[in-house]
mmCIF file of C-alpha atoms in Angstrom:
data_model
loop_
_atom_site.group_PDB
_atom_site.id
_atom_site.type_symbol
_atom_site.label_atom_id
_atom_site.label_comp_id
_atom_site.label_asym_id
_atom_site.label_seq_id
_atom_site.Cartn_x
_atom_site.Cartn_y
_atom_site.Cartn_z
ATOM 1 C CA UNK A 28 -8.097 -12.576 -10.512
ATOM 2 C CA UNK A 29 -11.074 -12.109 -8.620
ATOM 3 C CA UNK A 30 -12.133 -8.745 -7.463
ATOM 4 C CA UNK A 31 -14.734 -6.986 -5.298
ATOM 5 C CA UNK A 32 -15.885 -3.443 -5.443
ATOM 6 C CA UNK A 33 -15.794 -1.541 -2.068
ATOM 7 C CA UNK A 34 -16.805 1.876 -1.005
ATOM 8 C CA UNK A 35 -13.468 3.435 0.516
ATOM 9 C CA UNK A 36 -15.257 3.949 3.912
ATOM 10 C CA UNK A 37 -16.890 0.515 4.014
ATOM 11 C CA UNK A 38 -13.560 -1.233 3.126
ATOM 12 C CA UNK A 39 -12.069 0.411 6.032
ATOM 13 C CA UNK A 40 -14.834 -0.659 8.367
ATOM 14 C CA UNK A 41 -14.136 -3.955 7.029
ATOM 15 C CA UNK A 42 -10.357 -4.541 7.153
ATOM 16 C CA UNK A 43 -9.365 -1.532 9.766
ATOM 17 C CA UNK A 44 -7.549 1.702 9.320
ATOM 18 C CA UNK A 45 -4.088 0.102 9.227
ATOM 19 C CA UNK A 46 -5.301 -2.308 6.705
ATOM 20 C CA UNK A 47 -6.277 0.363 4.400
ATOM 21 C CA UNK A 48 -3.486 2.916 4.931
ATOM 22 C CA UNK A 49 -1.180 0.210 3.659
ATOM 23 C CA UNK A 50 -3.401 -0.773 0.757
ATOM 24 C CA UNK A 51 -3.452 3.195 -0.426
ATOM 25 C CA UNK A 52 0.134 3.482 -0.048
ATOM 26 C CA UNK A 53 0.890 0.757 -2.390
ATOM 27 C CA UNK A 54 -1.508 2.687 -4.944
ATOM 28 C CA UNK A 55 0.808 4.099 -7.916
ATOM 29 C CA UNK A 56 -0.419 5.807 -10.961
ATOM 30 C CA UNK A 57 2.744 7.189 -12.584
ATOM 31 C CA UNK A 58 0.745 8.690 -15.662
ATOM 32 C CA UNK A 59 -1.236 11.111 -13.352
ATOM 33 C CA UNK A 60 0.157 11.650 -9.791
ATOM 34 C CA UNK A 61 -3.132 13.676 -9.009
ATOM 35 C CA UNK A 62 -4.936 10.387 -9.348
ATOM 36 C CA UNK A 63 -3.029 8.873 -6.589
ATOM 37 C CA UNK A 64 -3.039 11.952 -4.696
ATOM 38 C CA UNK A 65 -6.875 12.128 -4.424
ATOM 39 C CA UNK A 66 -7.211 8.546 -3.520
ATOM 40 C CA UNK A 67 -4.625 8.743 -0.839
ATOM 41 C CA UNK A 68 -5.607 12.257 0.625
ATOM 42 C CA UNK A 69 -9.176 13.287 -0.406
ATOM 43 C CA UNK A 70 -11.525 10.168 -1.161
ATOM 44 C CA UNK A 71 -12.133 9.184 2.273
ATOM 45 C CA UNK A 72 -13.167 12.499 3.506
ATOM 46 C CA UNK A 73 -15.308 13.303 0.507
ATOM 47 C CA UNK A 74 -16.842 10.041 0.909
ATOM 48 C CA UNK A 75 -17.945 10.610 4.418
ATOM 49 C CA UNK A 76 -19.259 13.775 3.551
ATOM 50 C CA UNK A 77 -20.990 12.360 0.491
ATOM 51 C CA UNK A 78 -19.686 15.020 -1.697
ATOM 52 C CA UNK A 79 -18.355 12.295 -3.930
ATOM 53 C CA UNK A 80 -18.202 8.663 -3.501
ATOM 54 C CA UNK A 81 -15.158 6.472 -4.053
ATOM 55 C CA UNK A 82 -14.987 2.840 -4.686
ATOM 56 C CA UNK A 83 -12.235 0.571 -4.465
ATOM 57 C CA UNK A 84 -11.540 -2.425 -6.600
ATOM 58 C CA UNK A 85 -9.689 -4.937 -4.255
ATOM 59 C CA UNK A 86 -8.026 -8.325 -5.187
ATOM 60 C CA UNK A 87 -10.172 -10.835 -2.967
ATOM 61 C CA UNK A 88 -6.983 -12.998 -2.389
ATOM 62 C CA UNK A 89 -4.115 -10.403 -1.864
ATOM 63 C CA UNK A 90 -6.586 -7.390 -0.514
ATOM 64 C CA UNK A 91 -4.745 -5.068 -3.009
ATOM 65 C CA UNK A 92 -6.170 -2.178 -4.625
ATOM 66 C CA UNK A 93 -6.319 -2.948 -8.382
ATOM 67 C CA UNK A 94 -8.147 0.648 -9.436
ATOM 68 C CA UNK A 95 -10.565 2.950 -8.002
ATOM 69 C CA UNK A 96 -13.362 5.240 -9.198
ATOM 70 C CA UNK A 97 -15.334 8.116 -7.905
ATOM 71 C CA UNK A 98 -18.603 9.000 -8.775
ATOM 72 C CA UNK A 99 -20.631 12.314 -8.244
ATOM 73 C CA UNK A 100 -23.928 13.849 -9.684
ATOM 74 C CA UNK A 101 -23.329 17.406 -10.966
ATOM 75 C CA UNK A 102 -24.979 19.900 -13.430
ATOM 76 C CA UNK A 103 -23.785 19.807 -16.968
ATOM 77 C CA UNK A 104 -24.179 23.158 -18.703
ATOM 78 C CA UNK A 105 -23.539 23.733 -22.449
ATOM 79 C CA UNK A 106 -24.610 26.430 -24.796
ATOM 80 C CA UNK A 107 -26.977 25.600 -27.677
ATOM 81 C CA UNK A 108 -24.562 27.052 -30.119
ATOM 82 C CA UNK A 109 -21.844 24.419 -29.114
ATOM 83 C CA UNK A 110 -24.213 21.590 -29.941
ATOM 84 C CA UNK A 111 -25.074 20.131 -33.350
ATOM 85 C CA UNK A 112 -28.736 19.950 -34.434
ATOM 86 C CA UNK A 113 -28.431 16.074 -33.522
ATOM 87 C CA UNK A 114 -27.289 16.688 -30.269
ATOM 88 C CA UNK A 115 -29.354 19.538 -29.312
ATOM 89 C CA UNK A 116 -32.531 17.082 -29.968
ATOM 90 C CA UNK A 117 -30.698 14.707 -27.872
ATOM 91 C CA UNK A 118 -29.981 16.620 -24.754
ATOM 92 C CA UNK A 119 -33.278 18.550 -25.107
ATOM 93 C CA UNK A 120 -34.810 15.232 -23.897
ATOM 94 C CA UNK A 121 -32.659 15.400 -20.633
ATOM 95 C CA UNK A 122 -32.171 18.676 -19.831
ATOM 96 C CA UNK A 123 -33.986 21.964 -19.083
ATOM 97 C CA UNK A 124 -33.268 24.956 -21.469
ATOM 98 C CA UNK A 125 -32.821 28.405 -20.031
ATOM 99 C CA UNK A 126 -34.688 30.798 -22.603
ATOM 100 C CA UNK A 127 -32.689 34.029 -21.761
ATOM 101 C CA UNK A 128 -29.252 32.193 -22.510
ATOM 102 C CA UNK A 129 -29.833 29.319 -24.889
ATOM 103 C CA UNK A 130 -28.038 27.206 -22.308
ATOM 104 C CA UNK A 131 -28.984 23.608 -21.670
ATOM 105 C CA UNK A 132 -28.385 22.111 -17.943
ATOM 106 C CA UNK A 133 -28.928 18.492 -17.169
ATOM 107 C CA UNK A 134 -27.746 16.528 -14.206
ATOM 108 C CA UNK A 135 -25.111 13.930 -15.019
ATOM 109 C CA UNK A 136 -23.427 11.092 -13.527
ATOM 110 C CA UNK A 137 -19.811 12.283 -13.233
ATOM 111 C CA UNK A 138 -16.762 9.883 -13.239
ATOM 112 C CA UNK A 139 -14.604 12.307 -11.370
ATOM 113 C CA UNK A 140 -11.778 9.967 -10.908
ATOM 114 C CA UNK A 141 -10.957 6.682 -12.705
ATOM 115 C CA UNK A 142 -7.188 5.228 -11.957
ATOM 116 C CA UNK A 143 -5.868 1.933 -12.242
ATOM 117 C CA UNK A 144 -2.759 0.692 -9.748
ATOM 118 C CA UNK A 145 0.498 0.100 -11.781
ATOM 119 C CA UNK A 146 2.184 -1.382 -8.780
ATOM 120 C CA UNK A 147 1.335 -4.762 -6.939
ATOM 121 C CA UNK A 148 0.989 -8.353 -8.389
ATOM 122 C CA UNK A 149 -1.953 -8.107 -10.419
ATOM 123 C CA UNK A 150 -3.795 -5.584 -12.802
ATOM 124 C CA UNK A 151 -6.902 -4.316 -14.150
ATOM 125 C CA UNK A 152 -7.766 -3.142 -17.677
ATOM 126 C CA UNK A 153 -9.020 0.460 -17.953
ATOM 127 C CA UNK A 154 -11.927 -0.910 -19.889
ATOM 128 C CA UNK A 155 -12.628 -3.393 -17.018
ATOM 129 C CA UNK A 156 -12.399 -0.464 -14.412
ATOM 130 C CA UNK A 157 -14.750 2.049 -16.653
ATOM 131 C CA UNK A 158 -17.321 -1.308 -17.026
ATOM 132 C CA UNK A 159 -17.440 -1.331 -13.290
ATOM 133 C CA UNK A 160 -17.749 2.436 -12.726
ATOM 134 C CA UNK A 161 -20.739 1.863 -15.322
ATOM 135 C CA UNK A 162 -22.350 -0.595 -13.295
ATOM 136 C CA UNK A 163 -22.740 1.496 -10.322
ATOM 137 C CA UNK A 164 -24.064 4.350 -12.192
ATOM 138 C CA UNK A 165 -26.894 2.088 -13.799
ATOM 139 C CA UNK A 166 -27.660 0.831 -10.239
ATOM 140 C CA UNK A 167 -27.993 4.522 -9.036
ATOM 141 C CA UNK A 168 -29.945 5.303 -12.515
ATOM 142 C CA UNK A 169 -32.545 2.267 -11.612
ATOM 143 C CA UNK A 170 -33.414 4.220 -8.452
ATOM 144 C CA UNK A 171 -33.120 7.927 -9.343
ATOM 145 C CA UNK A 172 -33.308 7.997 -13.259
ATOM 146 C CA UNK A 173 -30.823 10.180 -15.091
ATOM 147 C CA UNK A 174 -29.698 9.372 -18.660
ATOM 148 C CA UNK A 175 -26.058 11.167 -19.362
ATOM 149 C CA UNK A 176 -22.501 10.076 -17.761
ATOM 150 C CA UNK A 177 -19.722 12.766 -18.186
ATOM 151 C CA UNK A 178 -15.732 12.230 -18.038
ATOM 152 C CA UNK A 179 -13.630 15.241 -18.294
ATOM 153 C CA UNK A 180 -10.706 14.819 -20.134
ATOM 154 C CA UNK A 181 -7.366 16.804 -20.070
ATOM 155 C CA UNK A 182 -6.928 17.969 -23.741
ATOM 156 C CA UNK A 183 -3.544 17.423 -23.929
ATOM 157 C CA UNK A 184 -4.062 13.764 -23.449
ATOM 158 C CA UNK A 185 -4.798 12.228 -26.719
ATOM 159 C CA UNK A 186 -4.669 8.408 -25.737
ATOM 160 C CA UNK A 187 -7.351 9.007 -23.126
ATOM 161 C CA UNK A 188 -9.359 10.539 -26.185
ATOM 162 C CA UNK A 189 -8.918 7.108 -28.156
ATOM 163 C CA UNK A 190 -9.849 5.293 -24.841
ATOM 164 C CA UNK A 191 -13.015 6.944 -24.085
ATOM 165 C CA UNK A 192 -14.094 7.231 -27.655
ATOM 166 C CA UNK A 193 -13.534 3.527 -27.901
ATOM 167 C CA UNK A 194 -15.945 3.273 -24.660
ATOM 168 C CA UNK A 195 -18.895 5.345 -26.333
ATOM 169 C CA UNK A 196 -18.122 8.759 -25.168
ATOM 170 C CA UNK A 197 -18.020 11.744 -27.184
ATOM 171 C CA UNK A 198 -16.781 15.212 -27.077
ATOM 172 C CA UNK A 199 -19.278 17.759 -26.531
ATOM 173 C CA UNK A 200 -17.933 20.702 -24.830
ATOM 174 C CA UNK A 201 -14.653 22.322 -23.612
ATOM 175 C CA UNK A 202 -14.082 23.498 -20.218
ATOM 176 C CA UNK A 203 -10.956 25.770 -19.172
ATOM 177 C CA UNK A 204 -10.615 25.329 -15.344
ATOM 178 C CA UNK A 205 -9.271 28.959 -14.201
ATOM 179 C CA UNK A 206 -7.796 27.931 -11.057
ATOM 180 C CA UNK A 207 -5.264 25.320 -12.780
ATOM 181 C CA UNK A 208 -5.074 26.706 -16.148
ATOM 182 C CA UNK A 209 -6.146 23.214 -17.540
ATOM 183 C CA UNK A 210 -8.631 22.964 -20.623
ATOM 184 C CA UNK A 211 -10.889 19.701 -20.118
ATOM 185 C CA UNK A 212 -12.685 18.210 -23.299
ATOM 186 C CA UNK A 213 -15.978 17.092 -21.731
ATOM 187 C CA UNK A 214 -17.290 13.790 -23.030
ATOM 188 C CA UNK A 215 -20.618 12.445 -22.665
ATOM 189 C CA UNK A 216 -21.896 8.914 -23.123
ATOM 190 C CA UNK A 217 -25.911 7.946 -23.200
ATOM 191 C CA UNK A 218 -26.520 5.281 -20.562
ATOM 192 C CA UNK A 219 -27.566 2.344 -22.385
ATOM 193 C CA UNK A 220 -30.107 -0.173 -21.063
ATOM 194 C CA UNK A 221 -28.325 -2.889 -18.939
ATOM 195 C CA UNK A 222 -28.299 -6.206 -20.791
ATOM 196 C CA UNK A 223 -30.501 -9.224 -19.629
ATOM 197 C CA UNK A 224 -27.861 -10.879 -17.598
ATOM 198 C CA UNK A 225 -26.990 -7.604 -15.839
ATOM 199 C CA UNK A 226 -30.578 -6.687 -14.994
ATOM 200 C CA UNK A 227 -30.531 -10.401 -13.414
ATOM 201 C CA UNK A 228 -27.937 -9.974 -10.930
#
């Protein structure tokens, strides 16, 4: 299965609005309805406004969406009291400390959405999808720097904890969203240097 990665707006320019709508309509993520809803209802507008950028992973032959991810840069604030001494030294290299509150704030790359399509004729693994997202993050890092990438996992989704931990993310903080009442585990990964092969691409 050969796939290409496109910004959602550029894929629309390539294939046309009707073909994009058909591809989006076939996307299904029964494990999390909000993942499919964001892709279908919000991703194009957010990308046009540059408030976040959504990338589609598209099967080159069938033009089916195998998965997608959404990236954005955001501030990540964490209290020093929530950090171990090791993590405090680590984030201290990439963040600014507020001397009044003791909080650290860093600009991070947030993988705001990550979802694979459970419908269609083919598939993509979550690990492969995450690797593609990290490739885009490293490309951005090459231009503007930055060292940390963040994901937010709903605390009741235990399988996601194992998935992200197996892909080098560590739990750093807990955030409760007052609008939806959901508690999120904020997991951070240090962006490791690209391999020689990746750097040559």
